[in-house]
PDB file of C-alpha atoms and ligand atoms in Angstrom:
ATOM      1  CA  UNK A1367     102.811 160.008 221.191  1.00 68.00           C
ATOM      2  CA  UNK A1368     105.599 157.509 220.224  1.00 80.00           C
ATOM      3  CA  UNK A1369     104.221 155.822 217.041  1.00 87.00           C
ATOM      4  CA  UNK A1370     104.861 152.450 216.502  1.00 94.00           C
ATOM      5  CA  UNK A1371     107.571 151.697 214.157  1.00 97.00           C
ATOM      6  CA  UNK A1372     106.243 150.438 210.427  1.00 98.00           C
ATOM      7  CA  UNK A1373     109.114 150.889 208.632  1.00 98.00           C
ATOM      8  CA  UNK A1374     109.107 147.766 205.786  1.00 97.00           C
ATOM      9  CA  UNK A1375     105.167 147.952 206.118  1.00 98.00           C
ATOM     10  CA  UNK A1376     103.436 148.595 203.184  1.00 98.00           C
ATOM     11  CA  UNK A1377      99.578 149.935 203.785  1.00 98.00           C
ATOM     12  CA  UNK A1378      96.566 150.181 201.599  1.00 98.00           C
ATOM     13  CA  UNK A1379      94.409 153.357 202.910  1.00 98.00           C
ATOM     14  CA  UNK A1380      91.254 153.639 201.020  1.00 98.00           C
ATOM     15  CA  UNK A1381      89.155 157.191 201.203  1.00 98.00           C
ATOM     16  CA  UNK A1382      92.538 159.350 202.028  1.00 97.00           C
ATOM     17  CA  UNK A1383      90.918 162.962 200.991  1.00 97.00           C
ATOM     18  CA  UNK A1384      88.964 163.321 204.081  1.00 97.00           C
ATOM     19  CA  UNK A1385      90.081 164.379 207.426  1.00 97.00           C
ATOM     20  CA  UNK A1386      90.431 161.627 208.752  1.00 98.00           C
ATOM     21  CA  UNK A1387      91.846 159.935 205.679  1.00 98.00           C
ATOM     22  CA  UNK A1388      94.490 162.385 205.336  1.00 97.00           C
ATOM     23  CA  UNK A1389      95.102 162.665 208.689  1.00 98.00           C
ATOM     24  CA  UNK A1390      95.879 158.931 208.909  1.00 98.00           C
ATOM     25  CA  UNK A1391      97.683 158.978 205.786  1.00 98.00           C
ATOM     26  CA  UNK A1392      99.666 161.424 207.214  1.00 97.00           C
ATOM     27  CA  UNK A1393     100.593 159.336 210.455  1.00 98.00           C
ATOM     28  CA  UNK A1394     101.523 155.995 208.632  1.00 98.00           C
ATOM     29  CA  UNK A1395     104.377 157.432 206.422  1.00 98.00           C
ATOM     30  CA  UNK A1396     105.358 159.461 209.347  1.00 98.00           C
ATOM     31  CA  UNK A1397     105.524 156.050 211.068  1.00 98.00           C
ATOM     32  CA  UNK A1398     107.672 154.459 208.148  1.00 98.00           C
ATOM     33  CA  UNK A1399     105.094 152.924 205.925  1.00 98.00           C
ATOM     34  CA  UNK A1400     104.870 152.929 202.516  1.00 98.00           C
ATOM     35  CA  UNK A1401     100.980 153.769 201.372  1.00 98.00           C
ATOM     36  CA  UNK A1402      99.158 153.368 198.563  1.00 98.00           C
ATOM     37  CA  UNK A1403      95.994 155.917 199.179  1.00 98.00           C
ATOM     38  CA  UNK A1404      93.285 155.118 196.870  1.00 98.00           C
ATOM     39  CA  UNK A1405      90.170 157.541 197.059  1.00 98.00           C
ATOM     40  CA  UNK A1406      87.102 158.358 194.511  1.00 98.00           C
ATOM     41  CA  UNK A1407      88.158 162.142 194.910  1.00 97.00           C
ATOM     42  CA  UNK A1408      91.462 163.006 193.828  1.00 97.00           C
ATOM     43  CA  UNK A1409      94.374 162.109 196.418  1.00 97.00           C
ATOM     44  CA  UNK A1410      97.278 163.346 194.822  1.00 97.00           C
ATOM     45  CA  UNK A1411      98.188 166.880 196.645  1.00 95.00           C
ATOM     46  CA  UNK A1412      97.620 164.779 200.458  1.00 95.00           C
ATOM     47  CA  UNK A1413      99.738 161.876 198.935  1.00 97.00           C
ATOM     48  CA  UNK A1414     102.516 163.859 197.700  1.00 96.00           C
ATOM     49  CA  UNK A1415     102.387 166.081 201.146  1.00 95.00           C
ATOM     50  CA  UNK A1416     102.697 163.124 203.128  1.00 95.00           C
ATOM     51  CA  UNK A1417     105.699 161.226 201.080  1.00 94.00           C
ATOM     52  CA  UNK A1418     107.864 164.335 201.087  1.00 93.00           C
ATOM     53  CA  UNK A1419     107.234 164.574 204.595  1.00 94.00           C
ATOM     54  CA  UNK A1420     108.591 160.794 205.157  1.00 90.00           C
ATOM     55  CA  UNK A1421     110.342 158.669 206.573  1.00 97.00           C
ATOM     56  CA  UNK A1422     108.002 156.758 204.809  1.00 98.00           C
ATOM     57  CA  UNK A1423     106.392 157.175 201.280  1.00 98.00           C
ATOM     58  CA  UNK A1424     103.116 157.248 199.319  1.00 98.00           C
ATOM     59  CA  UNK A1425     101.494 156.888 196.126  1.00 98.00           C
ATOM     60  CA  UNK A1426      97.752 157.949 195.254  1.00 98.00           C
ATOM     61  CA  UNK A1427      95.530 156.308 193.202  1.00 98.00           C
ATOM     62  CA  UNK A1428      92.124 157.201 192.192  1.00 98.00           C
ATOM     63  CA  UNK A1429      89.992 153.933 193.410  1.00 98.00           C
ATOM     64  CA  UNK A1430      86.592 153.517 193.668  1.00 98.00           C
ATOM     65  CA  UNK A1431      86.065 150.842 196.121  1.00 98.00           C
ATOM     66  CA  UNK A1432      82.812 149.380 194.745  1.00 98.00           C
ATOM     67  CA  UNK A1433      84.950 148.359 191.642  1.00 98.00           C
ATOM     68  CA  UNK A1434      86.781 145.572 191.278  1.00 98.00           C
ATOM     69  CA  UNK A1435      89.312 146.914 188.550  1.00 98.00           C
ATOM     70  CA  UNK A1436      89.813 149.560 190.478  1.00 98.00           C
ATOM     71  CA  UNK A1437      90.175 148.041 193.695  1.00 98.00           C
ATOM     72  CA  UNK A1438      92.838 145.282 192.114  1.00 98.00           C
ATOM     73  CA  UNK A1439      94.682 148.552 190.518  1.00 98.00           C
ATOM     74  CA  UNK A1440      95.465 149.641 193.869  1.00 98.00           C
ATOM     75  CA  UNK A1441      96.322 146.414 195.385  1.00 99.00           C
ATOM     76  CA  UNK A1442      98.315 145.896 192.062  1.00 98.00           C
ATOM     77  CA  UNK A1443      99.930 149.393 192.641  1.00 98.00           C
ATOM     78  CA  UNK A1444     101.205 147.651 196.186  1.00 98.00           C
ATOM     79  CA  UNK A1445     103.092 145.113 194.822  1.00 98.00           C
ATOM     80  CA  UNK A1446     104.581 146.863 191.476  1.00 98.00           C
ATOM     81  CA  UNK A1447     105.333 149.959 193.614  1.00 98.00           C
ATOM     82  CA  UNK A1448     106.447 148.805 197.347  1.00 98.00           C
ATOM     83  CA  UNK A1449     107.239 144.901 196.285  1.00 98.00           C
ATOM     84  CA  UNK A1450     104.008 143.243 198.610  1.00 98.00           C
ATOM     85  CA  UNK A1451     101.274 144.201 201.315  1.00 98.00           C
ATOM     86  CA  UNK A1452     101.117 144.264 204.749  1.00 98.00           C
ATOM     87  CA  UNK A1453      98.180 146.113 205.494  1.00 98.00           C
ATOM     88  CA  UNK A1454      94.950 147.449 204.565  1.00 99.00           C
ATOM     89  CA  UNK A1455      93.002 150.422 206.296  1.00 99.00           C
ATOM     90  CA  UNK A1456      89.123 150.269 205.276  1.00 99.00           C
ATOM     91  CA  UNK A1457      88.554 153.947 205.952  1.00 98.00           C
ATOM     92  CA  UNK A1458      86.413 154.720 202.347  1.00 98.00           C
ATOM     93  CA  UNK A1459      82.627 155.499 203.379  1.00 98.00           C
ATOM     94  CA  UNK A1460      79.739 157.421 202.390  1.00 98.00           C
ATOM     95  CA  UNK A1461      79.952 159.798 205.529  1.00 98.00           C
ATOM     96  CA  UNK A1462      80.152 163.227 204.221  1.00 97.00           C
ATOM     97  CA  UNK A1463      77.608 162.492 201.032  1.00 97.00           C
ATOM     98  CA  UNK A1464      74.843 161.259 204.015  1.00 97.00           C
ATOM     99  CA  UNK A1465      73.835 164.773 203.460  1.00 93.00           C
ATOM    100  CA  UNK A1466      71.139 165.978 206.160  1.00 92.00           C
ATOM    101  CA  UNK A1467      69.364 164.217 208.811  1.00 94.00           C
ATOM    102  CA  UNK A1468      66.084 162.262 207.634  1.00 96.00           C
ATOM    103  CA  UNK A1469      63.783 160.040 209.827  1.00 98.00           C
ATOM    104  CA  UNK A1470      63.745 156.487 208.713  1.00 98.00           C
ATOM    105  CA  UNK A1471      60.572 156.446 206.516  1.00 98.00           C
ATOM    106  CA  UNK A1472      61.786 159.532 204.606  1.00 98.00           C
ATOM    107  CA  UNK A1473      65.041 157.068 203.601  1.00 98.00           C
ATOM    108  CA  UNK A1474      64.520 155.773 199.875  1.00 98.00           C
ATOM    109  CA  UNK A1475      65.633 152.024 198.509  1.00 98.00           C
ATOM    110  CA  UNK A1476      68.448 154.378 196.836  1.00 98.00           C
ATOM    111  CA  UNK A1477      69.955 155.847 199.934  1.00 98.00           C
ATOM    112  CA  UNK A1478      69.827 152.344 201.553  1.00 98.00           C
ATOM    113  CA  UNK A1479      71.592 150.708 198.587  1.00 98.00           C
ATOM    114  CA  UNK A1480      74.163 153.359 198.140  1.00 98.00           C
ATOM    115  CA  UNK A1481      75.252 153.801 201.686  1.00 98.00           C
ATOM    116  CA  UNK A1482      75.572 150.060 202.601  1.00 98.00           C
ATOM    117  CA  UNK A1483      76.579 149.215 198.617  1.00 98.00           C
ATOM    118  CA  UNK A1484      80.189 151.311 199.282  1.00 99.00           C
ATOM    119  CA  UNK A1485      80.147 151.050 203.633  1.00 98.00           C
ATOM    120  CA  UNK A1486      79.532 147.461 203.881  1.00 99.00           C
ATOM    121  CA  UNK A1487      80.099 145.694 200.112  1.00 99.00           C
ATOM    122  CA  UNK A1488      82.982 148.066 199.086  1.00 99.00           C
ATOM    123  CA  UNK A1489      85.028 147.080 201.883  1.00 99.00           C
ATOM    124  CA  UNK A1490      84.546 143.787 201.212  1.00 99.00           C
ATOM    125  CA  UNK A1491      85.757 143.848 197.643  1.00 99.00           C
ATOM    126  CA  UNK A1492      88.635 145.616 199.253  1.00 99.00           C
ATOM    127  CA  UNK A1493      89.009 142.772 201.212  1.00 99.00           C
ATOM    128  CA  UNK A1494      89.278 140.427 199.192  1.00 98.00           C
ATOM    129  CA  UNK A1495      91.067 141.849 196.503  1.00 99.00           C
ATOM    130  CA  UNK A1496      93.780 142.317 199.013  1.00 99.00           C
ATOM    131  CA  UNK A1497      93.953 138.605 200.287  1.00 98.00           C
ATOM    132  CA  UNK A1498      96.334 136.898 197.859  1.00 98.00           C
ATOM    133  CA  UNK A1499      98.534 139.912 198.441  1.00 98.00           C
ATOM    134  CA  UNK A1500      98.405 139.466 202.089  1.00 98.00           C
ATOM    135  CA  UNK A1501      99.049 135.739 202.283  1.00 98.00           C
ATOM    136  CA  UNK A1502     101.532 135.942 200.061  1.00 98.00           C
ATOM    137  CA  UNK A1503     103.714 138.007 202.553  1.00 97.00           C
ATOM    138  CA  UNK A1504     102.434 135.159 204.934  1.00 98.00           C
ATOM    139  CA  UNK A1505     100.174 137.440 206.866  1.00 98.00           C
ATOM    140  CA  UNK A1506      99.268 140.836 207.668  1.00 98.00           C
ATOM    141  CA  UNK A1507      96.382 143.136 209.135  1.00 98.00           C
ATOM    142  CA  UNK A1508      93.551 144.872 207.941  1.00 99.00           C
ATOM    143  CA  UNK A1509      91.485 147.516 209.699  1.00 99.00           C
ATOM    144  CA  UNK A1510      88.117 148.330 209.058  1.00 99.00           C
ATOM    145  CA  UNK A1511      86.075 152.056 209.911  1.00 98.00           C
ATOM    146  CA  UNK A1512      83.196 151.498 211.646  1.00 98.00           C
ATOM    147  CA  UNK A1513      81.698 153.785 214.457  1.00 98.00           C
ATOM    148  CA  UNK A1514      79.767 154.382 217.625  1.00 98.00           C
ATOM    149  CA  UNK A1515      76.710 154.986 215.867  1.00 98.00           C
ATOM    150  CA  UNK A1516      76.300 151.485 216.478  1.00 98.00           C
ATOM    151  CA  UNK A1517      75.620 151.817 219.484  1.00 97.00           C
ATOM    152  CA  UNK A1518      74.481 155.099 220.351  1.00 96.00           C
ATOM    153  CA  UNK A1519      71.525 154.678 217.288  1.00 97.00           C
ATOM    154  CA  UNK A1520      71.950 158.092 216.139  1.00 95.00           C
ATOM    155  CA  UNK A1521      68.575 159.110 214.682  1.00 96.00           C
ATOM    156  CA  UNK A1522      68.646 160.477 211.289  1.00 96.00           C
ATOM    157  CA  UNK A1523      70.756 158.038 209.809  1.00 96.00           C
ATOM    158  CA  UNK A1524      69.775 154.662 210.059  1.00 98.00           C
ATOM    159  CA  UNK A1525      71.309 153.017 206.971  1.00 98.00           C
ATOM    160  CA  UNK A1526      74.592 154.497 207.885  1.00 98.00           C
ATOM    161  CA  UNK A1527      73.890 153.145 211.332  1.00 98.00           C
ATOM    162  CA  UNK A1528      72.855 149.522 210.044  1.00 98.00           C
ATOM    163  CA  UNK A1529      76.125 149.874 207.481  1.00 99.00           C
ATOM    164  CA  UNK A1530      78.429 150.735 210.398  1.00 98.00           C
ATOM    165  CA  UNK A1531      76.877 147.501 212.285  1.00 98.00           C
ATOM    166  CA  UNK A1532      77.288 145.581 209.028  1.00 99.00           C
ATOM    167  CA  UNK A1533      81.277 146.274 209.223  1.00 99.00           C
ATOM    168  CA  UNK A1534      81.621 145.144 212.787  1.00 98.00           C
ATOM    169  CA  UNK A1535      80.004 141.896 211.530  1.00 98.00           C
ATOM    170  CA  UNK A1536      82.094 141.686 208.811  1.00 99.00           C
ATOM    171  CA  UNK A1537      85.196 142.113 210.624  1.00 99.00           C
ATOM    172  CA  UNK A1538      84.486 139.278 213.116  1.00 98.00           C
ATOM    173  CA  UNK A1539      83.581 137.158 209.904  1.00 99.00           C
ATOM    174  CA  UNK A1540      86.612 138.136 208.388  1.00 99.00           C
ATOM    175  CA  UNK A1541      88.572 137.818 211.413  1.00 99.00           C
ATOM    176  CA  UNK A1542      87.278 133.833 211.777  1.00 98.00           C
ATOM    177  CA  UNK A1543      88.144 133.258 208.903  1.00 98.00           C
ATOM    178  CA  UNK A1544      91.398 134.349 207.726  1.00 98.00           C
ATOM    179  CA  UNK A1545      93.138 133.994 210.796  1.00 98.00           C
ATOM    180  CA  UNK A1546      94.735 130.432 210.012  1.00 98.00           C
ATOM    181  CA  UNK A1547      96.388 133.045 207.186  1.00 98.00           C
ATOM    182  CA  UNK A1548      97.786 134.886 209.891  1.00 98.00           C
ATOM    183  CA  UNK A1549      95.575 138.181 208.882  1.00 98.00           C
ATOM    184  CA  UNK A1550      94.195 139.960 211.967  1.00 98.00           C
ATOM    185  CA  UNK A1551      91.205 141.907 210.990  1.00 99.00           C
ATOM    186  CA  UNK A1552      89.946 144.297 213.632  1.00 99.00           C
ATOM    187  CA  UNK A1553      87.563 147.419 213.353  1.00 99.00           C
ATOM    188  CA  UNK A1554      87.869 151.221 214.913  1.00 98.00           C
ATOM    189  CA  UNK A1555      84.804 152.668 215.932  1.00 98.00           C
ATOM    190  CA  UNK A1556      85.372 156.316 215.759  1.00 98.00           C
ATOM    191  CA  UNK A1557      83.024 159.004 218.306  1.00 98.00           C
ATOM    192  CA  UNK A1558      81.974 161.689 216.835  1.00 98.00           C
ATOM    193  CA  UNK A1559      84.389 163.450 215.226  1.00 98.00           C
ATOM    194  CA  UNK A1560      84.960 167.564 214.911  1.00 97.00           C
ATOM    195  CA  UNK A1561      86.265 167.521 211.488  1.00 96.00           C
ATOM    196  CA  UNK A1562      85.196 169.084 208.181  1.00 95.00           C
ATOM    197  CA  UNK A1563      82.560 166.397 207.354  1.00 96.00           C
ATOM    198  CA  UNK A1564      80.489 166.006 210.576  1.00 96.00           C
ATOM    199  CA  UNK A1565      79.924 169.790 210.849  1.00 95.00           C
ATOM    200  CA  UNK A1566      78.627 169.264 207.281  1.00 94.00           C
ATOM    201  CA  UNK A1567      76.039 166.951 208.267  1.00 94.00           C
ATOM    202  CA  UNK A1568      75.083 168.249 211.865  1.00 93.00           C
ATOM    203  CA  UNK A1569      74.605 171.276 213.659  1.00 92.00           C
ATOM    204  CA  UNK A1570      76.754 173.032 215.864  1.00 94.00           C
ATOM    205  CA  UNK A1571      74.545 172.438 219.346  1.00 96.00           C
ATOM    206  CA  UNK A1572      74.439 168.342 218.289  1.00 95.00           C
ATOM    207  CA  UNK A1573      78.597 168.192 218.110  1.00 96.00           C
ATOM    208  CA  UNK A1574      78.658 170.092 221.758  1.00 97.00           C
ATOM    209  CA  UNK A1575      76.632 168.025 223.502  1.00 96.00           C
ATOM    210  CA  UNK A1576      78.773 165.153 221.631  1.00 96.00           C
ATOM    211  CA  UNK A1577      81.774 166.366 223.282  1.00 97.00           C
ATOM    212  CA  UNK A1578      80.218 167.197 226.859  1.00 98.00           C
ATOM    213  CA  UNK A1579      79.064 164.031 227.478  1.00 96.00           C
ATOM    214  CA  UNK A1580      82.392 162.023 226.938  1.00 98.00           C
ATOM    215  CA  UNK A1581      84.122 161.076 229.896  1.00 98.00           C
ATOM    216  CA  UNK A1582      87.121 163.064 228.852  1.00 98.00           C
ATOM    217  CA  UNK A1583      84.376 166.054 227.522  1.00 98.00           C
ATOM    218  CA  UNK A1584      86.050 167.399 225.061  1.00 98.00           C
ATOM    219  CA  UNK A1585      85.935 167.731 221.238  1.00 98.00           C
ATOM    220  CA  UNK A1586      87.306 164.778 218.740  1.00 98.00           C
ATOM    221  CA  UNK A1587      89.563 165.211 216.490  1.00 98.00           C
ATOM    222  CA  UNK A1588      91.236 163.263 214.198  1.00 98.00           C
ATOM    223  CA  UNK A1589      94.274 162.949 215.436  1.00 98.00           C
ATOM    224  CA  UNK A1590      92.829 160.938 218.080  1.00 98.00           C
ATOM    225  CA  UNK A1591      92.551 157.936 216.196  1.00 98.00           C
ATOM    226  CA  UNK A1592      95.820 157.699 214.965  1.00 98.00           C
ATOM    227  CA  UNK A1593      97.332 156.090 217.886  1.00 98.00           C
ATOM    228  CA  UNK A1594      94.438 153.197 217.573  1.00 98.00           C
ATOM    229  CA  UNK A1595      94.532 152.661 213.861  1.00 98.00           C
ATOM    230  CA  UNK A1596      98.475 152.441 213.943  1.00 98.00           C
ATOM    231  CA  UNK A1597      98.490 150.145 217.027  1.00 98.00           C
ATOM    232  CA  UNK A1598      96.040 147.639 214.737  1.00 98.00           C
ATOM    233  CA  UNK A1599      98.280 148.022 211.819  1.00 98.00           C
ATOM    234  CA  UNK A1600     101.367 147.203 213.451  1.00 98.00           C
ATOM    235  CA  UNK A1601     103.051 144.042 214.444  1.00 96.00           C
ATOM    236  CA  UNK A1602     102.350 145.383 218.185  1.00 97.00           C
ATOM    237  CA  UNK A1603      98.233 144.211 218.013  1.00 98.00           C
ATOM    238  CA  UNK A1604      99.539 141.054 216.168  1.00 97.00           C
ATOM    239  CA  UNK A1605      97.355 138.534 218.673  1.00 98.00           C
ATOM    240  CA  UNK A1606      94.377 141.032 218.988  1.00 98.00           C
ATOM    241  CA  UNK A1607      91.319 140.418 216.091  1.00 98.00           C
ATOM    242  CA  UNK A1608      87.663 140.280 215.611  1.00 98.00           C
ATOM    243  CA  UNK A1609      87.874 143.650 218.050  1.00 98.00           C
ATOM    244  CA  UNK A1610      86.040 146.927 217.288  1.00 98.00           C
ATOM    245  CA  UNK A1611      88.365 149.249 219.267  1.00 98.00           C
ATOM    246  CA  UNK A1612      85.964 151.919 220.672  1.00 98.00           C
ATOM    247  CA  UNK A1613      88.095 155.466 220.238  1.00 98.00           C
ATOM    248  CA  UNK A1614      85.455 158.170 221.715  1.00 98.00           C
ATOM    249  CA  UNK A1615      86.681 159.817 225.218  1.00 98.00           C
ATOM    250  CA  UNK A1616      84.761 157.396 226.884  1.00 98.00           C
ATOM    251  CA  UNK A1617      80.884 158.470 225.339  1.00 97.00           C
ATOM    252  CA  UNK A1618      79.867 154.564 225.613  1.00 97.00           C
ATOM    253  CA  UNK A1619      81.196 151.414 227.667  1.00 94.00           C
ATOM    254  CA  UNK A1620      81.240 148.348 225.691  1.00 80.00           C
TER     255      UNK A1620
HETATM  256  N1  NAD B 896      83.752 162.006 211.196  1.00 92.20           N
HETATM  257  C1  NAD B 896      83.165 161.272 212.158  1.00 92.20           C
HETATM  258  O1  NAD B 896      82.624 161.798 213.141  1.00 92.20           O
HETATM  259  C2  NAD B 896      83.179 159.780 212.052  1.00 92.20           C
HETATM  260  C3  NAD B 896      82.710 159.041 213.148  1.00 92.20           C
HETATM  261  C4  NAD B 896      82.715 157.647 213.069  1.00 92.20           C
HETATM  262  C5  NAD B 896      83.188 157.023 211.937  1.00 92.20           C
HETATM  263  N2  NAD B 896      83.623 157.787 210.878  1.00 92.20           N
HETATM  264  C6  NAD B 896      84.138 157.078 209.714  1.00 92.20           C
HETATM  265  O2  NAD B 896      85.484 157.482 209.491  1.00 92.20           O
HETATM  266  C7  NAD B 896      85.777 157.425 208.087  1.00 92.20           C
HETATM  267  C8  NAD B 896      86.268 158.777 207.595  1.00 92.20           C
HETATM  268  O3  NAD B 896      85.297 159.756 207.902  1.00 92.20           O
HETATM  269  P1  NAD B 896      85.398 161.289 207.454  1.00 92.20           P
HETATM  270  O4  NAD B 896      84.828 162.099 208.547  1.00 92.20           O
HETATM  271  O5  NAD B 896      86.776 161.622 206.968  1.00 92.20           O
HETATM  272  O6  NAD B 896      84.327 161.262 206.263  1.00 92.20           O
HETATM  273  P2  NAD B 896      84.400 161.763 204.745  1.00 92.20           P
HETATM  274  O7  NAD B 896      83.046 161.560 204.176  1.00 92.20           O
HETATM  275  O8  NAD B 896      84.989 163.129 204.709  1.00 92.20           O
HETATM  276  O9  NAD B 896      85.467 160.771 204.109  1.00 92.20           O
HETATM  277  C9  NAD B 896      85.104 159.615 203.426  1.00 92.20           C
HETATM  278  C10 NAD B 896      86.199 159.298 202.439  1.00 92.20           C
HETATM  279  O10 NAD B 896      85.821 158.149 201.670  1.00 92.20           O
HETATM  280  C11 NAD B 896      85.939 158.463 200.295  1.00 92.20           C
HETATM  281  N3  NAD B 896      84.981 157.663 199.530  1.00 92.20           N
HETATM  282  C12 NAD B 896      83.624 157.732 199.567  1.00 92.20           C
HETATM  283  N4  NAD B 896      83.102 156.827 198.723  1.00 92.20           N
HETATM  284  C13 NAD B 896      84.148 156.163 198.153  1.00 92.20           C
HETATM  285  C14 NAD B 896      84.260 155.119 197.202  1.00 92.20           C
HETATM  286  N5  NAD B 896      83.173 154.553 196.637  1.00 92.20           N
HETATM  287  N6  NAD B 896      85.489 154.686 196.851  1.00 92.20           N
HETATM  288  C15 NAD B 896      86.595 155.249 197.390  1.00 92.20           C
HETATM  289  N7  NAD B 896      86.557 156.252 198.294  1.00 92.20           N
HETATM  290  C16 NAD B 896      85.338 156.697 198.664  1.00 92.20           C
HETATM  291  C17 NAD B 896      85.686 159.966 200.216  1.00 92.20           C
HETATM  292  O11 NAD B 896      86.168 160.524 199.003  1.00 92.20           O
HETATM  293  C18 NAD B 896      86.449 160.431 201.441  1.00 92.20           C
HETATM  294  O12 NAD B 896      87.834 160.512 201.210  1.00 92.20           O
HETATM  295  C19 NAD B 896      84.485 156.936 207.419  1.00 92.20           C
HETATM  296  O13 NAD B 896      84.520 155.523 207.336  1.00 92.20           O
HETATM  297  C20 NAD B 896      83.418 157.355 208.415  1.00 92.20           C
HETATM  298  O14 NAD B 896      82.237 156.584 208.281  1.00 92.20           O
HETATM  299  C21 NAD B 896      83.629 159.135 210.914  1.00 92.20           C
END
């Protein structure tokens, strides 16, 4: 794949520890950009990997995203570290920490206001925080992590489901109204993904028949976002927002 170029760009990736995190932590330094990865869990070793790998660099910083001093610490880190801010990547979710499959009515008010507290509120105080950032380098993008769960309903987790749904409404919100900043705000909507965190949380048979009934039937990985997410960060997507960019090997038609 021939990345887009981001040299200059300066990214905020929240929740970089994962797979997917890293993976597109990874990606955007080997693109050019300069990233600040902020994560709960401790960043550092994937940060370091991916600056001395370059061209681009990175910085970690432990962030939860559900705190505001926290959340300004990182944008703060952008513009001490790297001068401004480009870009942010909403990636940060409770995915792993669902935990196992439970029908709806077995859900308590605790799970609900946990999962959509950090999914849906979290990346809105990332948001935000980032704005004055953003608009003072006269622009930039943001891309938020939602996924096809929205629209395939997968049982067992419905306030992940409703959270992921909550983003996409968010990002056309957001999109409406900060694009007379000249920030785009778009969404991926990752399929299912083979990585360490969905085999954590579903069984082996359930991530098969995931992968046989895409149109290109094979198994996600990670990797195949990365063309998406840095097509939405870069200047290359610059008149495309309010989207959710479906990446799944064509599991659903939207
Ligand atoms: N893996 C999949 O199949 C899949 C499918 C669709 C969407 N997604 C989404 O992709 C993203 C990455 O998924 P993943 O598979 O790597 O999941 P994961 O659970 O392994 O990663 C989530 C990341 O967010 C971080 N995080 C959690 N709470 C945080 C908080 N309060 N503040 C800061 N960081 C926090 C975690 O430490 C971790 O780095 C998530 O938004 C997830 O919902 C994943």
């Amino acid at each position: 794949m021939t990345a887009p170029d981001l040299r200059g760009k300066v990214v905020l990736l929240t929740g970089c520890t994962g797979d997917i995190g890293a993976t597109y932590l990874r990606a955007l330094t080997a693109a050019g950009a300069d990233v600040v990865a902020a994560d709960l869990a401790d960043g550092a070793e994937q940060a370091e990997k991916a600056g001395a790998d370059g061209p681009g660099s990175a910085v970690f910083t432990r962030c939860d995203i559900t705190d505001d001093s926290d959340v300004d610490g990182a944008v703060r880190l952008a513009v001490d570290r790297f001068g401004g801010l480009d870009a942010v990547v909403n990636n940060a979710a409770v995915y792993k920490a669902l935990g196992h499959k439970r029908p709806l009515e077995e859900l308590t008010a605790a799970d609900w206001d946990t999962v959509l507290r950090v999914n849906v509120r979290g990346t809105w105080q990332v948001i935000r925080a980032a704005l004055p950032a953003l608009r003072a380098r006269g622009g930039g993008r943001i891309v938020n992590v939602a996924s096809v769960v929205t629209r395939t309903g997968a049982a067992g987790f419905a306030h992940y489901v409703a959270s992921k749904a909550a983003v996409e409404g968010l990002t056309r919100a957001a999109a409406r109204e900060l694009g007379r900043d000249g920030i785009g705000v778009n969404a991926v909507s990752p399929g299912l993904v083979d990585d360490e965190a969905t085999r954590a949380i579903n069984d082996d048979g359930y991530v098969a028949n995931a992968a046989a009934s895409r149109s290109l039937p094979r198994a996600m990985r990670p990797d195949d976002l990365v063309g998406a997410v840095l097509w939405l960060v870069s200047d290359a997507s610059a008149f495309v927002s309010g989207q959710t960019v479906v990446v799944d090997g064509g599991g659903v038609f939207v």
